Coordinates of C-alpha atoms and ligand atoms in Angstrom, one line a residue:
M1 CA -43.9 -17.9 -29.3
S2 CA -46.8 -18.3 -31.5
M3 CA -50.3 -16.9 -31.8
P4 CA -52.1 -17.2 -28.5
L5 CA -55.5 -17.3 -30.2
P6 CA -56.9 -18.8 -33.4
I7 CA -56.9 -16.2 -36.1
G8 CA -60.6 -15.5 -36.1
Q9 CA -60.6 -14.6 -32.4
A10 CA -57.4 -12.6 -32.7
A11 CA -59.0 -10.6 -35.5
R12 CA -62.2 -10.0 -33.4
L13 CA -60.2 -8.7 -30.5
G14 CA -57.8 -6.8 -32.8
A15 CA -60.8 -5.0 -34.4
Y16 CA -62.1 -4.0 -31.0
V17 CA -58.8 -2.5 -29.9
V18 CA -58.2 -0.7 -33.2
G19 CA -61.7 0.6 -33.2
K20 CA -61.2 2.2 -29.7
H21 CA -57.8 3.5 -30.8
L22 CA -59.2 5.1 -33.9
R23 CA -62.0 6.8 -31.9
G24 CA -59.4 8.2 -29.5
V25 CA -60.9 6.4 -26.5
K26 CA -58.2 6.7 -23.9
R27 CA -59.3 4.1 -21.3
Y28 CA -61.2 0.9 -22.3
P29 CA -61.4 -2.6 -20.9
L30 CA -59.9 -5.6 -22.8
V31 CA -60.8 -8.4 -20.4
L32 CA -63.3 -8.3 -17.6
M33 CA -61.8 -10.0 -14.5
L34 CA -64.7 -11.7 -12.7
E35 CA -64.5 -13.1 -9.3
P36 CA -68.1 -14.4 -8.7
L37 CA -67.1 -16.0 -5.4
L38 CA -64.1 -16.0 -3.1
R39 CA -64.5 -19.5 -1.6
C40 CA -61.9 -22.0 -2.7
N41 CA -61.2 -25.7 -2.2
L42 CA -57.5 -25.1 -1.8
A43 CA -55.5 -22.9 0.6
C44 CA -52.4 -21.7 -1.2
K45 CA -49.9 -19.7 0.6
G46 CA -49.8 -16.2 -0.8
C47 CA -53.5 -16.2 -1.7
G48 CA -55.2 -13.0 -0.5
K49 CA -58.7 -14.1 -1.3
I50 CA -59.5 -16.9 1.1
D51 CA -59.0 -15.3 4.5
Y52 CA -62.3 -13.5 4.6
P53 CA -65.0 -14.3 7.1
D54 CA -67.3 -17.2 6.2
E55 CA -70.3 -14.9 5.4
I56 CA -68.2 -13.2 2.7
L57 CA -66.9 -16.6 1.4
N58 CA -70.5 -17.7 1.1
Q59 CA -71.4 -14.8 -1.2
R60 CA -71.9 -15.4 -4.9
L61 CA -72.4 -13.1 -7.8
S62 CA -75.7 -14.2 -9.4
Y63 CA -76.1 -15.1 -13.1
E64 CA -77.8 -11.8 -13.6
Q65 CA -75.0 -9.8 -11.9
C66 CA -72.4 -11.6 -14.0
M67 CA -74.2 -10.7 -17.2
E68 CA -74.7 -7.1 -16.1
A69 CA -70.9 -6.8 -15.4
I70 CA -70.0 -7.5 -19.0
D71 CA -72.9 -5.4 -20.4
E72 CA -71.7 -2.5 -18.3
C73 CA -68.1 -2.6 -19.3
G74 CA -68.4 -3.9 -22.8
A75 CA -65.1 -5.9 -22.8
P76 CA -64.8 -8.5 -25.6
A77 CA -63.5 -11.1 -23.2
V78 CA -64.0 -12.3 -19.6
S79 CA -61.6 -14.2 -17.3
I80 CA -63.5 -16.0 -14.5
A81 CA -61.5 -16.7 -11.4
G82 CA -62.1 -16.5 -7.7
G83 CA -61.9 -18.4 -5.4
E84 CA -62.7 -21.5 -7.3
P85 CA -65.3 -20.8 -10.0
L86 CA -66.3 -24.5 -10.3
L87 CA -67.8 -24.2 -6.8
H88 CA -70.4 -21.8 -8.2
R89 CA -73.6 -23.7 -8.9
D90 CA -74.6 -21.5 -11.8
M91 CA -71.2 -21.5 -13.5
P92 CA -72.2 -23.5 -16.6
K93 CA -75.1 -21.1 -17.2
I94 CA -72.9 -18.1 -16.7
V95 CA -70.3 -19.4 -19.2
Q96 CA -73.1 -20.1 -21.7
G97 CA -74.6 -16.7 -21.1
Y98 CA -71.3 -15.0 -22.1
I99 CA -70.8 -17.3 -25.1
A100 CA -74.3 -16.3 -26.3
K101 CA -73.1 -12.7 -26.1
K102 CA -70.1 -13.7 -28.3
K103 CA -67.6 -12.9 -25.5
F104 CA -64.4 -15.0 -25.1
V105 CA -64.6 -16.8 -21.8
I106 CA -61.5 -18.0 -20.0
L107 CA -62.5 -20.1 -17.0
C108 CA -59.6 -20.3 -14.5
T109 CA -59.7 -23.3 -12.2
N110 CA -57.3 -25.2 -9.9
A111 CA -58.7 -28.3 -11.7
L112 CA -59.7 -30.2 -8.5
L113 CA -63.3 -30.4 -9.7
L114 CA -62.8 -30.4 -13.4
K115 CA -63.2 -34.1 -14.0
K116 CA -66.5 -34.1 -12.1
K117 CA -67.9 -31.0 -13.9
I118 CA -66.4 -31.1 -17.4
D119 CA -69.5 -32.5 -19.0
D120 CA -71.5 -29.4 -17.9
Y121 CA -69.5 -27.5 -20.5
K122 CA -69.2 -27.7 -24.3
P123 CA -66.1 -27.0 -26.5
S124 CA -66.5 -23.7 -28.3
P125 CA -64.1 -21.3 -30.1
F126 CA -65.3 -18.8 -27.5
F127 CA -64.4 -20.9 -24.5
T128 CA -61.0 -21.8 -22.9
W129 CA -60.1 -23.7 -19.8
S130 CA -57.2 -22.0 -17.9
I131 CA -55.7 -24.4 -15.4
H132 CA -53.7 -22.9 -12.5
L133 CA -50.3 -24.5 -12.6
D134 CA -47.3 -22.8 -11.1
G135 CA -44.6 -25.2 -12.3
D136 CA -43.6 -28.9 -12.2
Q137 CA -44.9 -31.3 -9.6
V138 CA -42.6 -30.2 -6.8
M139 CA -43.0 -26.5 -7.6
H140 CA -46.8 -26.5 -8.0
D141 CA -47.6 -28.8 -5.0
K142 CA -45.5 -26.5 -2.9
A143 CA -47.2 -23.4 -4.2
V144 CA -50.6 -24.7 -3.5
C145 CA -49.6 -26.3 -0.2
Q146 CA -51.0 -29.7 -1.1
D147 CA -49.5 -32.8 -2.5
G148 CA -51.0 -34.4 -5.6
V149 CA -52.6 -31.3 -7.1
F150 CA -50.1 -31.2 -10.0
E151 CA -51.1 -34.7 -11.0
V152 CA -54.8 -33.8 -10.9
A153 CA -54.2 -30.6 -12.9
R154 CA -52.1 -32.5 -15.6
D155 CA -54.8 -35.2 -15.9
A156 CA -57.4 -32.5 -16.2
I157 CA -55.5 -30.9 -19.1
L158 CA -55.3 -34.2 -20.9
L159 CA -59.0 -34.8 -20.3
A160 CA -60.0 -31.4 -21.5
K161 CA -57.8 -31.7 -24.6
S162 CA -59.2 -35.2 -25.3
K163 CA -62.8 -33.7 -25.3
G164 CA -61.8 -31.0 -27.7
F165 CA -61.5 -28.0 -25.4
R166 CA -59.1 -25.2 -25.9
T167 CA -56.9 -25.5 -22.8
Q168 CA -54.2 -23.3 -21.4
I169 CA -52.5 -22.8 -18.0
N170 CA -51.9 -19.7 -15.9
C171 CA -48.6 -19.8 -14.3
T172 CA -47.4 -17.4 -11.6
V173 CA -43.7 -17.2 -11.4
F174 CA -42.4 -16.8 -7.9
D175 CA -39.1 -15.5 -6.5
G176 CA -36.4 -18.1 -6.4
A177 CA -37.8 -20.1 -9.4
D178 CA -35.1 -22.0 -11.2
P179 CA -35.1 -20.9 -14.9
V180 CA -33.9 -24.3 -16.2
R181 CA -36.6 -26.1 -14.3
L182 CA -39.3 -23.7 -15.4
A183 CA -38.2 -24.1 -19.0
A184 CA -38.4 -27.9 -18.7
F185 CA -41.9 -27.5 -17.3
F186 CA -42.9 -25.4 -20.3
D187 CA -41.4 -28.1 -22.6
E188 CA -43.5 -30.7 -20.7
M189 CA -46.7 -28.7 -21.2
K190 CA -45.9 -28.2 -24.9
A191 CA -45.4 -32.0 -25.2
I192 CA -48.9 -32.8 -23.7
G193 CA -50.5 -30.5 -26.3
L194 CA -51.4 -27.5 -24.2
D195 CA -52.7 -24.5 -26.3
G196 CA -50.9 -21.8 -24.4
I197 CA -49.3 -20.5 -21.2
T198 CA -50.2 -17.2 -19.5
I199 CA -47.4 -16.1 -17.3
S200 CA -47.3 -13.4 -14.7
P201 CA -44.8 -12.6 -11.9
G202 CA -45.9 -13.1 -8.3
Y203 CA -46.5 -9.7 -6.7
A204 CA -47.0 -8.7 -3.1
Y205 CA -50.5 -7.2 -3.4
E206 CA -51.9 -5.9 -0.3
R207 CA -53.8 -8.8 1.3
A208 CA -51.1 -11.4 0.5
P209 CA -49.8 -12.7 3.8
D210 CA -46.6 -14.3 2.5
Q211 CA -44.8 -11.1 1.3
Q212 CA -41.2 -12.2 1.2
H213 CA -41.7 -14.7 -1.6
F214 CA -42.8 -12.2 -4.2
L215 CA -40.5 -10.7 -6.7
N216 CA -39.2 -7.3 -6.9
R217 CA -38.8 -5.6 -10.3
E218 CA -35.1 -6.1 -10.7
K219 CA -35.1 -9.8 -9.9
T220 CA -38.2 -10.3 -12.0
R221 CA -36.6 -8.8 -15.1
Q222 CA -33.5 -10.9 -14.8
L223 CA -35.5 -14.1 -14.0
F224 CA -37.6 -13.7 -17.1
R225 CA -34.5 -13.1 -19.2
D226 CA -33.0 -16.3 -17.8
V227 CA -36.2 -18.3 -18.5
F228 CA -36.7 -17.0 -22.1
K229 CA -33.0 -17.7 -22.8
Q230 CA -33.7 -21.4 -22.3
G231 CA -36.2 -21.4 -25.1
K232 CA -35.0 -19.2 -28.0
G233 CA -36.1 -15.9 -26.5
G234 CA -39.5 -17.6 -25.5
K235 CA -40.2 -18.7 -29.1
S236 CA -40.0 -22.4 -28.1
W237 CA -43.3 -22.0 -26.3
T238 CA -46.8 -20.7 -26.9
F239 CA -47.6 -17.8 -24.6
T240 CA -51.1 -16.2 -24.5
N241 CA -49.4 -13.0 -23.4
S242 CA -48.6 -10.5 -26.1
P243 CA -45.0 -10.5 -27.4
L244 CA -44.4 -7.0 -26.0
F245 CA -45.6 -7.9 -22.6
L246 CA -43.0 -10.7 -22.6
D247 CA -40.5 -8.2 -23.8
F248 CA -41.5 -5.9 -20.9
L249 CA -41.0 -8.7 -18.4
A250 CA -37.5 -9.2 -19.7
G251 CA -36.7 -5.6 -19.1
N252 CA -36.8 -4.4 -22.7
Q253 CA -39.7 -2.0 -22.4
T254 CA -40.5 0.9 -20.0
Y255 CA -44.2 0.7 -19.5
E256 CA -46.7 2.4 -17.2
C257 CA -49.7 0.3 -16.1
T258 CA -53.2 0.6 -17.6
P259 CA -55.2 -1.3 -15.0
W260 CA -58.6 -0.3 -16.5
S261 CA -57.8 -2.7 -19.3
M262 CA -58.5 -5.6 -16.9
P263 CA -61.1 -4.3 -14.5
L264 CA -62.2 -6.5 -11.6
R265 CA -65.8 -7.1 -10.5
T266 CA -66.0 -9.0 -7.2
V267 CA -68.7 -9.7 -4.7
F268 CA -67.8 -6.3 -3.2
G269 CA -68.4 -4.4 -6.4
W270 CA -65.9 -2.9 -9.0
Q271 CA -62.5 -2.8 -7.4
K272 CA -60.5 0.5 -7.4
P273 CA -57.9 1.0 -8.8
C274 CA -57.0 -2.4 -10.1
Y275 CA -57.1 -6.2 -9.8
L276 CA -54.3 -6.1 -7.3
L277 CA -55.0 -3.2 -5.0
G278 CA -58.4 -2.9 -3.4
E279 CA -58.6 0.8 -2.2
G280 CA -62.3 1.1 -2.6
Y281 CA -65.3 -0.3 -4.5
A282 CA -67.7 1.2 -7.0
K283 CA -71.3 0.1 -7.6
T284 CA -71.0 0.4 -11.4
F285 CA -68.2 0.2 -13.9
K286 CA -68.9 3.8 -15.0
E287 CA -68.5 5.0 -11.4
M288 CA -65.2 3.0 -11.0
M289 CA -63.8 4.5 -14.3
E290 CA -64.9 8.1 -13.4
E291 CA -64.1 8.2 -9.7
T292 CA -60.7 6.4 -9.6
D293 CA -57.9 8.9 -9.4
W294 CA -55.8 7.2 -12.1
D295 CA -53.0 9.7 -11.7
D296 CA -52.5 8.6 -8.1
Y297 CA -51.6 5.0 -9.1
G298 CA -48.9 3.2 -10.9
V299 CA -45.2 2.5 -10.6
G300 CA -43.3 5.7 -9.5
K301 CA -46.6 7.2 -8.2
Y302 CA -47.6 5.0 -5.3
E303 CA -45.4 3.0 -3.0
K304 CA -47.7 -0.1 -3.1
C305 CA -47.2 -0.2 -6.9
A306 CA -43.3 -0.2 -6.7
D307 CA -42.7 -3.8 -7.6
C308 CA -45.7 -4.5 -9.8
M309 CA -45.2 -6.0 -13.3
V310 CA -48.3 -8.2 -13.3
H311 CA -50.1 -9.1 -16.5
C312 CA -53.4 -7.5 -15.5
G313 CA -51.6 -4.1 -15.1
F314 CA -49.3 -4.1 -18.1
E315 CA -50.8 -6.4 -20.8
G316 CA -53.1 -3.6 -21.8
T317 CA -50.2 -1.3 -22.1
A318 CA -48.3 -3.8 -24.3
T319 CA -51.4 -4.3 -26.5
A320 CA -51.8 -0.5 -27.0
D321 CA -48.1 -0.3 -27.8
S322 CA -48.5 -3.1 -30.4
I323 CA -51.2 -1.1 -32.2
R324 CA -49.0 2.0 -32.2
H325 CA -45.8 0.2 -33.2
P326 CA -46.6 -2.9 -35.3
L327 CA -43.0 -3.3 -36.5
K328 CA -41.8 -3.5 -32.9
V329 CA -44.3 -6.3 -32.2
M330 CA -43.3 -8.1 -35.4
K331 CA -39.7 -8.0 -34.4
A332 CA -40.4 -9.3 -30.9
F333 CA -42.6 -12.0 -32.5
M334 CA -40.1 -13.1 -35.1
K335 CA -36.9 -12.8 -33.2
G336 CA -38.1 -13.7 -29.7
V337 CA -37.4 -11.7 -26.6
R338 CA -33.9 -10.1 -26.2
T339 CA -32.3 -11.7 -23.2
D340 CA -29.0 -9.9 -23.0
G341 CA -27.6 -6.3 -23.4
P342 CA -28.7 -3.3 -21.4
M343 CA -32.2 -3.1 -19.9
A344 CA -34.7 -0.3 -20.7
P345 CA -34.6 2.4 -18.1
D346 CA -37.0 1.8 -15.2
I347 CA -39.4 4.3 -13.8
D348 CA -38.0 6.6 -11.0
L349 CA -39.4 5.6 -7.6
S350 CA -38.1 8.6 -5.7
K351 CA -41.3 10.7 -5.9
Q352 CA -43.9 8.0 -5.2
R353 CA -46.5 8.8 -2.5
P354 CA -46.3 6.6 0.6
A355 CA -48.6 3.6 1.0
R356 CA -52.0 4.3 2.7
E357 CA -53.3 2.1 5.4
T358 CA -55.1 -1.0 4.4
F359 CA -58.8 -0.4 3.8
S360 CA -61.1 -3.1 5.1
T361 CA -64.3 -1.0 5.4
H362 CA -65.7 -2.9 2.4
V363 CA -65.7 -6.1 4.4
E364 CA -67.6 -4.5 7.3
R365 CA -70.0 -2.9 4.8
E366 CA -70.6 -6.2 3.0
L367 CA -71.1 -8.0 6.3
A368 CA -73.7 -5.4 7.4
A369 CA -75.5 -5.8 4.1
I370 CA -75.6 -9.5 4.4
R371 CA -76.9 -9.4 7.9
Q372 CA -79.5 -6.8 7.0
S373 CA -80.9 -8.9 4.1
N374 CA -80.7 -12.3 5.8
P375 CA -82.5 -12.6 9.1
A376 CA -81.3 -16.2 9.5
A377 CA -77.6 -15.0 9.3
R378 CA -78.5 -12.3 11.8
K379 CA -80.0 -14.7 14.3
H380 CA -77.1 -17.1 13.8
I381 CA -74.6 -14.3 14.6
A382 CA -76.7 -13.2 17.6
G383 CA -76.9 -16.7 18.8
S384 CA -73.1 -17.3 18.5
K385 CA -72.3 -14.3 20.7
Ligands
SF4_401 S1 -56.4 -21.9 -6.0 FE1 -56.4 -19.7 -6.3 S2 -58.1 -18.9 -5.1 FE2 -57.7 -21.0 -4.4 S3 -56.4 -20.8 -2.6 FE3 -55.1 -21.1 -4.4 S4 -54.6 -19.0 -5.1 FE4 -56.3 -18.8 -3.7
SF4_402 S1 -48.8 -0.7 -10.8 FE1 -50.9 -0.5 -11.7 S2 -51.6 -2.6 -11.9 FE2 -49.8 -2.6 -10.5 S3 -50.7 -2.4 -8.4 FE3 -50.3 -0.3 -9.1 S4 -52.2 0.4 -10.1 FE4 -52.3 -1.8 -9.9

C-alpha cells in the first residue's frame, strides 16, 4: 500500500474533509459520480446500465449539465463513468471544464476507444485515466463477455503511461475469484507501472441481471483477507482506496455506509439513495440530500443493502474514520491489513425492512419527456407502432 495520490492532491482533499469535519457538517460529498450517458460499446454480464430502451441510451448530459452538477454539490473530485464516457462527443470539453474548476477528474473507461481518443486529452495533476480491468486476461475477458478486451486495456495503460498520464485501474472483485491469481494480476499491473488500483466487491444491485455471481458479505471479507495475505497485507500494491476501507473489506472494521459521500448524477437526475440503488431521482443535489430518508437505508436497515460493501458506500465512512482516528489509519498504512484473527462484529440484519418493489417510473417519465421535447422521436415511435 502506498499513497494513492501525489502529496499535493492528497493535501487538497484532506483539507476539504478536515474543513467539513471542523465545521460539524454531517453529510458532504467527496466524489461526484457522473454518468453522462448510459450507452456502452461492451455488453458485460452483470451490468445494470445497458438494458434501457434506445431512447434512454441516446440521452447525454450536456456540458452545461455536467458543470452544474459539480457546482451544485461542491465535491472536490469527480468520477466520470457510464456507459462508456468516451462515446460522449463533448467529453474532452467536460474534462477540461472540471480541471479549470480545479476538480480532480477520474475518467473511467473500458479502454476500447482510448487509443483513438487519447490525444483529445492532456496530462494534468488533476486528471487520471481509470481503466476498467477485472483481473488477468481470462478473468477480464470473461467478465466483459468479449475476447481480446484485456489486451486492448493493457495496451491502453502502456500508451497512457508513455504519454505521461496518471493511470489507474478499477477492479471489481467477483465471487469465486482465485486470490492467488488476483494477486499475480496485481503484481503484473505493478510491473507495467500502473499508478494505482481501485478495488470494490461485486454487489447485486437491483438492476443487475446476473445475481448469483455477486458476493455476500461473509465470502467477501474472507476473499479480501486471502487476497491481501498474498501481498503483505496489501502493502505490496498501490491501492487508491483508503487503508481503512481495505481494512473494512477484510472484516476488521464495522462500518455503516455514507452514500452521500459519492452521490450519483445520471441522465435521470440525482439518484436516491445511492450509486447502487435507484429508488427515486431528484432534480437537484439539495433536493436529493434533503428528501432522501437516510435512516431507511444501509446494512441492517433495508434488505436490499444486506450484502453491500462497495467502495461508493463505505469509502466515505473509512475517510471520516481516518480523520477521527489518525493513529488507526497510520497502523493500517504501516502494517498492512490484518488477514487473520477474529473479524469485527457485523451489523445485525434481523430488523431490516423488506425490499420494496423495483421502481421503473423514472424510465417512463424520462421517455415521456424525450417524446414531448422531440417531435421526430414521437413520429418515429408512432410510425413504428
Ligand atoms: S463496460 Fe461498464 S458500462 Fe459497459 S457494459 Fe461493461 S460494465 Fe456496463
Ligand atoms: S448499504 Fe448503503 S451504499 Fe450500499 S446499497 Fe445500501 S444505501 Fe447504498
